[in-house]
Each structure stands twice: as C-alpha cells, then as structure tokens.
Tab-separated table of C-alpha atoms in Angstrom:
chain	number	residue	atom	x	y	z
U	1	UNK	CA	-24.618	67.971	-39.501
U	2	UNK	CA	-27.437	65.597	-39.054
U	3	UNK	CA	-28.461	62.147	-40.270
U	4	UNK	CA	-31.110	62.747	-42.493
U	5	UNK	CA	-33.763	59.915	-43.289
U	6	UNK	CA	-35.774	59.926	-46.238
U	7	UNK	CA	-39.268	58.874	-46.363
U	8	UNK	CA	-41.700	57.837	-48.978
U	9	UNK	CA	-45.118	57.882	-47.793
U	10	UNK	CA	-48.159	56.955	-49.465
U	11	UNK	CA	-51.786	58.155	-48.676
U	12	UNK	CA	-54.936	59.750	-50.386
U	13	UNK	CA	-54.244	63.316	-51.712
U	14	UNK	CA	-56.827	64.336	-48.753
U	15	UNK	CA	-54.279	63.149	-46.450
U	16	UNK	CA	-51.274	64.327	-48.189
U	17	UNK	CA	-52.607	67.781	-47.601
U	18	UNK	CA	-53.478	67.792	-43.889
U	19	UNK	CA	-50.065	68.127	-43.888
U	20	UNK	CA	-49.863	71.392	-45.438
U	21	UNK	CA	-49.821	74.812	-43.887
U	22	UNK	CA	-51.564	77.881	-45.428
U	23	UNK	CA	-48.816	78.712	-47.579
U	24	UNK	CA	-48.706	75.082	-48.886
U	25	UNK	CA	-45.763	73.583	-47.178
U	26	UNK	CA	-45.868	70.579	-45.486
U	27	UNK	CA	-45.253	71.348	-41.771
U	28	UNK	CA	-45.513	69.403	-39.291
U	29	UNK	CA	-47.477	71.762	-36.693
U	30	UNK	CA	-50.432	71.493	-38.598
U	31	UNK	CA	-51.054	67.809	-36.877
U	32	UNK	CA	-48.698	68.285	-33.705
U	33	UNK	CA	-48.294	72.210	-33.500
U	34	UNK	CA	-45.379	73.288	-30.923
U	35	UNK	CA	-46.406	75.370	-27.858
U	36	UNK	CA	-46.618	79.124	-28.773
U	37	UNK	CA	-44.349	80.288	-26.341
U	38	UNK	CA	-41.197	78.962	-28.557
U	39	UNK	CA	-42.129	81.360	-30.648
U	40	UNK	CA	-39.613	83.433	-28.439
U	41	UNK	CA	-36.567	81.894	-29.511
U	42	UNK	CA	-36.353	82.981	-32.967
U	43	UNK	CA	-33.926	81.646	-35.279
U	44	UNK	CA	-31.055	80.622	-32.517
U	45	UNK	CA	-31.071	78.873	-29.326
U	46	UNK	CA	-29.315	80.433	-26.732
U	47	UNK	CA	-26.765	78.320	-24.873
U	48	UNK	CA	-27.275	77.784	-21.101
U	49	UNK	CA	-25.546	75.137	-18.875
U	50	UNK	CA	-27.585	72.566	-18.417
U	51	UNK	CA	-26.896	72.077	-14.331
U	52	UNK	CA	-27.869	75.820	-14.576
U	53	UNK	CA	-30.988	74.863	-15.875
U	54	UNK	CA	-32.005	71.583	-14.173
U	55	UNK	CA	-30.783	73.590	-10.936
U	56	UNK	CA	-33.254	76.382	-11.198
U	57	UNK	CA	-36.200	74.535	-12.586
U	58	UNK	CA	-35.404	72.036	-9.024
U	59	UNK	CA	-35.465	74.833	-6.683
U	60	UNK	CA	-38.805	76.471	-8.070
U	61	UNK	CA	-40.890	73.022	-8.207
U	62	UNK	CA	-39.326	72.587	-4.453
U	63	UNK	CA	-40.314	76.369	-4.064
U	64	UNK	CA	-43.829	75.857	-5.163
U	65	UNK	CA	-43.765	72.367	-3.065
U	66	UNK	CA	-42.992	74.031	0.321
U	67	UNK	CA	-45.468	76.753	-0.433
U	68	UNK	CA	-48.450	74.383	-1.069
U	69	UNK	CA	-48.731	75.001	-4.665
U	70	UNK	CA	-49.645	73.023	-7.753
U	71	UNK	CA	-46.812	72.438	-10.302
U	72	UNK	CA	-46.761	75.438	-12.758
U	73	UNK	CA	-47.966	74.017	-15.746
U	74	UNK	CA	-50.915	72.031	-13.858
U	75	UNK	CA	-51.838	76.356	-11.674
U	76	UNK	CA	-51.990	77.909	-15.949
U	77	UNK	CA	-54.030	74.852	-17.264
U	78	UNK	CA	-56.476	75.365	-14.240
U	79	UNK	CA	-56.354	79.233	-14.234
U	80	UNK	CA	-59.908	80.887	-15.496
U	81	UNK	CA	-59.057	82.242	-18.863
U	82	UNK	CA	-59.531	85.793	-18.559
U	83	UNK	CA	-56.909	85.627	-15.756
U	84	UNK	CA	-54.066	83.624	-17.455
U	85	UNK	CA	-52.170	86.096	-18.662
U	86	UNK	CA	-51.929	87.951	-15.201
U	87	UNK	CA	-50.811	84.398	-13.850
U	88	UNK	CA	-48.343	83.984	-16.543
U	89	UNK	CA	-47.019	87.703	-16.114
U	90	UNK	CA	-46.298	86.961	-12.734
U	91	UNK	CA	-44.561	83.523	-13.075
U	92	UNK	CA	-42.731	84.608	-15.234
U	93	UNK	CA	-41.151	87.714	-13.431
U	94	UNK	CA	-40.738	85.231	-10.670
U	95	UNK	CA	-38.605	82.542	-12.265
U	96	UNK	CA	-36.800	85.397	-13.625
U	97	UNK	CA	-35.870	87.041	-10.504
U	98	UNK	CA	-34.582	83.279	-9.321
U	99	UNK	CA	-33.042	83.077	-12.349
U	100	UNK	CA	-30.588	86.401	-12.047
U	101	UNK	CA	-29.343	84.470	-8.452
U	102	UNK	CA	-27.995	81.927	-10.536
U	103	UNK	CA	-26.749	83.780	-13.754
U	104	UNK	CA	-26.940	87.852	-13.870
U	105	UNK	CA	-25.910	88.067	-17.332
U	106	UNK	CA	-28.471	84.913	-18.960
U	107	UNK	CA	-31.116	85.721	-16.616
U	108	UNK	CA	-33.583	85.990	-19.571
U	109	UNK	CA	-33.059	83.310	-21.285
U	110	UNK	CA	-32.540	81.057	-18.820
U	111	UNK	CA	-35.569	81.894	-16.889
U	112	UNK	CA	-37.264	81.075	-20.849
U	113	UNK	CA	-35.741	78.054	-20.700
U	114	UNK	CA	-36.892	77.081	-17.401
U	115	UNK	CA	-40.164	78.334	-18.008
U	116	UNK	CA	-40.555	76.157	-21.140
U	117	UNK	CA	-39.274	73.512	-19.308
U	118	UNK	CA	-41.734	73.835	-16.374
U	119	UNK	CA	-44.832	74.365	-18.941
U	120	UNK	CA	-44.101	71.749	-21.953
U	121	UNK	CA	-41.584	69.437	-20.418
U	122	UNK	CA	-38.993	70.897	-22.365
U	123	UNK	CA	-36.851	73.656	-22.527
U	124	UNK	CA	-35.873	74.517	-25.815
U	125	UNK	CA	-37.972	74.023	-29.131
U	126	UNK	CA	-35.671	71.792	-30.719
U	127	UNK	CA	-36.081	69.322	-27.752
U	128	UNK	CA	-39.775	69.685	-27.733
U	129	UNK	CA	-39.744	68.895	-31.708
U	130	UNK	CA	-37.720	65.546	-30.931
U	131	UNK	CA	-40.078	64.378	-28.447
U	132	UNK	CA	-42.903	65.335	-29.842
U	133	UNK	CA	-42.368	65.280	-33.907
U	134	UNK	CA	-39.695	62.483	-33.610
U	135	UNK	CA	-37.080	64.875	-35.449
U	136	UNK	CA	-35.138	68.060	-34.285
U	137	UNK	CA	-36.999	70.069	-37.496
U	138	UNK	CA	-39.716	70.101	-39.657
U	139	UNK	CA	-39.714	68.522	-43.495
U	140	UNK	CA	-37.267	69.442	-46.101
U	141	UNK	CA	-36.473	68.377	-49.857
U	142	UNK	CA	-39.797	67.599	-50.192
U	143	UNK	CA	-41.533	66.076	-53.396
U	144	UNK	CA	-45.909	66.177	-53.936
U	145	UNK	CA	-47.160	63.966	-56.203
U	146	UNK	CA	-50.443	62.572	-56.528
U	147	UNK	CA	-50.746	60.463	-53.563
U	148	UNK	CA	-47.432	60.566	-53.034
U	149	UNK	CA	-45.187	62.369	-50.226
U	150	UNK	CA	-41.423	62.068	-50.218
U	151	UNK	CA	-39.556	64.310	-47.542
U	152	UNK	CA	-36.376	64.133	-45.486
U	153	UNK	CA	-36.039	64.406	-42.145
U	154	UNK	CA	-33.142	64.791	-39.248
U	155	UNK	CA	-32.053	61.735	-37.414
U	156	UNK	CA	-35.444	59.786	-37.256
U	157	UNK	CA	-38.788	59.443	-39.202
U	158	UNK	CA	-41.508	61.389	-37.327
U	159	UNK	CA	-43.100	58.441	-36.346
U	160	UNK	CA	-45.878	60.567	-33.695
U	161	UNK	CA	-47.207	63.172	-36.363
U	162	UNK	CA	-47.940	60.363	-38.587
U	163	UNK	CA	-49.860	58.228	-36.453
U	164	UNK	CA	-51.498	61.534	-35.401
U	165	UNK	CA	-51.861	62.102	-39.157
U	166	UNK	CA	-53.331	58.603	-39.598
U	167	UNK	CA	-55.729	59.353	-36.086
U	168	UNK	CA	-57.326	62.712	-37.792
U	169	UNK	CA	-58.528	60.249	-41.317
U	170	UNK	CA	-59.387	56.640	-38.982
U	171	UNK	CA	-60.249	55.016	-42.535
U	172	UNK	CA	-57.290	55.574	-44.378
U	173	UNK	CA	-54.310	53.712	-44.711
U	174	UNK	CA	-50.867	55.288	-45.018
U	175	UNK	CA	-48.068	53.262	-46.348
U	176	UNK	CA	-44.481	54.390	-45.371
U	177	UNK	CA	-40.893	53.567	-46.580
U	178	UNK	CA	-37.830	55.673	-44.630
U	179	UNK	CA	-34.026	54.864	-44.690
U	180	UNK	CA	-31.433	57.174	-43.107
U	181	UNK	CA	-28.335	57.693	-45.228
U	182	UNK	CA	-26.445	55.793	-43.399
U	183	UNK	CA	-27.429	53.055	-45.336
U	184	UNK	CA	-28.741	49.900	-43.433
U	185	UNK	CA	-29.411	51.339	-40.185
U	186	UNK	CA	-33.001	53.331	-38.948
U	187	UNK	CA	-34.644	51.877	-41.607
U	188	UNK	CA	-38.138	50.393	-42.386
U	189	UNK	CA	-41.399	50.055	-44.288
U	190	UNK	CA	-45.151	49.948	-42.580
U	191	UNK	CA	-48.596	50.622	-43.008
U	192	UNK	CA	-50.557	52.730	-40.575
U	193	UNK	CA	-54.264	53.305	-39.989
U	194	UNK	CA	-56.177	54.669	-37.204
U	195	UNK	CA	-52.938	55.632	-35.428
U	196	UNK	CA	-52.327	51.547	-35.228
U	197	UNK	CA	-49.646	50.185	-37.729
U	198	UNK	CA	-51.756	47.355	-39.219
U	199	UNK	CA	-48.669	45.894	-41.209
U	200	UNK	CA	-44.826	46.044	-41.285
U	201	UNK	CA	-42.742	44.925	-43.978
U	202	UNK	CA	-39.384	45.774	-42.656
U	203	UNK	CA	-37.883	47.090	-39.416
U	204	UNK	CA	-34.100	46.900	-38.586
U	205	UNK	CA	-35.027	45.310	-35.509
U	206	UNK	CA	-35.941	42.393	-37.361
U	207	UNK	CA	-34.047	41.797	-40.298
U	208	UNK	CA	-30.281	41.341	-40.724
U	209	UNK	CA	-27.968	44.190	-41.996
U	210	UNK	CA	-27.378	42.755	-45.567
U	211	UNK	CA	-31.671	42.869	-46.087
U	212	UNK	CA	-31.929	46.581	-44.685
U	213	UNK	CA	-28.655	48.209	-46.073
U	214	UNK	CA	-30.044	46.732	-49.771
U	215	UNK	CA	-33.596	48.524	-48.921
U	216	UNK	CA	-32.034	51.537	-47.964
U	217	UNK	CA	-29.442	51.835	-50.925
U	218	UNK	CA	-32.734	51.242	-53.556
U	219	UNK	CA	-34.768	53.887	-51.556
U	220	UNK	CA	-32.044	56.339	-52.207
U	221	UNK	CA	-31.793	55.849	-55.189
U	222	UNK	CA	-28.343	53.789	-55.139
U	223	UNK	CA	-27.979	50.554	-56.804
U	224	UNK	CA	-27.340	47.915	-53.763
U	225	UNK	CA	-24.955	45.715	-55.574
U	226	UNK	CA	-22.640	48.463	-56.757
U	227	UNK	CA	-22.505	49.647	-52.926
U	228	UNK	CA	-21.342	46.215	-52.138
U	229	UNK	CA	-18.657	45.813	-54.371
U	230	UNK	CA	-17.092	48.852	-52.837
U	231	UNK	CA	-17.301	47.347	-49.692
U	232	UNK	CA	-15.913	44.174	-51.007
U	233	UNK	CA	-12.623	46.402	-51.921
C-alpha cells in the first residue's frame, strides 16, 4: 500500500473545476491527459522483466540507428496525418515480431511496453502518471467546497498538473497545503500563480522535523501535542 498525501488547495471555484471531467470528478487528465495508447492496459499491468524490456527497446533504437532512421516517436510526430495510422500499424507489427525473439509467450505485451516506452518515454501508465502527474494515480477521497479542494494522493503531491493548472488561469493564485501520513516528512504549504510559486510557507527542506511533523498532524486532523506524548512514551 501506498503513502498517501493529503492536500488542501485553495483557488477560485473557476479553477476548482478545470479540474473536473465530464462526469464531475476531479481527474487529473483534464490538465495533463495521459497518451491514448495506455488505454490498452486496462485495469492490470502486465509484468515483464525489466532487462527484457530495456533489452528490446536497445536493439530497435540501434535497429533504426544502423538503418538511417529517426527515433520512433520523433518518424509518428513527423508522419502526414492521414498516413499515421499505416506508420503505426507497421511499427507496431515490427517491434512485435522482435519482441517474440526475446519472449514467445509475452510477445504482446512486451512489444506494448516497448512501444510505450519508445513513444512517451515510458512504458507502463503508472510510470507515465509519476512522471508526469507526480503520483502513480489520479485523486481520491476528495472533498468540493466553495473554493476549496481537498484530495489525497499516492506518494507525492502532483506538483506538475498544478502548476499546469495554475498556467491555464495566469491571474489566479492557488494556495496549497499537503502532508503525507507519515507525519513530518513530504510535507509543505505554497502559493502558485502563473505556473511560478510566488510564496512558500513551509517545505521540509527547510524547516526542522518538530515544525513539519506538527503541520502535518493539524492538517490531518490529529492534535500535534497528543502525537508527541506518545512518542515521549
């Protein structure tokens, strides 16, 4: 199970519902949206060994290198649109056919994988999502109120959809408060604007435990003084 960080933004209702997809839910792909072809994983990720992976996606870039061709991702971005899919068709079959060499039985899904790889940077949407969105998955427990977002998130705080957020509405400010559970680590409070943060109140990096673990325990809801006597026992 994951760390998961709570966060307590605050921006204009406006702002608050950029955020929101057409069924209402906040979700992150309406600011950063994830590349369509993970749309092929489905629910589970299929497991592949990684030297199987970095292997194969080596030996087609030095493939494509000896043949005189552009790196895969740079041949779709400059292929005529009503000819992409016919380009992607045939990569695809390609890195498959390399892929069975390596592994007859996860052919598929490693070629996917390498595929992804070669075409986003990463192989697997849950990678992509950490890169990109700063956490493995999108918001959950999440609380609307009028100006107010509060949402939890795995491991981090997705620090690059809210200064994308923040780019979209250059004359807003959005103020932000996250803690993880564990309480007085990955931890801090900031104001954003114009994908800049313009102020910071608190960042782990700068304060000593004692000052974070109390700012985490009273974003959680825990009283800070009570969480030290414990430890004091």
């Amino acid at each position: 199970m994951p760390n998961w960080v709570l966060s307590k933004i605050n921006a204009s209702n406006e702002v608050i519902n950029a955020l929101k997809n057409d069924k209402g839910e906040i979700d992150f792909n309406t600011v950063l949206p994830r590349p369509a072809i993970f749309k092929e994983f489905g629910e589970f990720i299929p497991v592949i060994l990684r030297s199987d992976l970095e292997n194969l996606v080596k030996h087609l870039n030095a493939k494509d290198k000896e043949n005189g061709l552009e790196p895969l991702s740079e041949r779709l971005a400059n292929t005529p649109a009503d000819k992409l899919a016919e380009v992607e068709k045939q990569a695809r079959e390609s890195i498959e056919r390399e892929a069975a060499i390596i592994d007859k039985i996860d052919a598929k899904d490693l070629a996917l994988q390498a595929y992804c790889k070669l075409t986003t940077g990463s192989s697997d949407p849950l990678d992509w999502s950490t890169e990109h969105w700063g956490t493995k998955w999108n918001a959950s427990e999440v609380i609307i109120d009028d100006k107010y977002l509060e949402m939890q998130t795995a491991w981090g705080f997705p620090f690059p959809v809210i200064y994308e957020l923040s780019k979209k509405f250059p004359d807003e400010t959005i103020s932000v408060e996250y803690a993880d559970e564990d309480l007085g680590y990955n931890c801090g409070s900031f104001a954003v604007k114009n994908g800049e943060i313009i102020s910071e109140y608190l960042n782990t990096d700068n304060v000593d435990y004692e000052v974070s673990r109390r700012f985490a325990s009273e974003l959680w809801g825990y009283d800070p003084d009570e969480d030290e006597e414990e430890d004091d026992e």
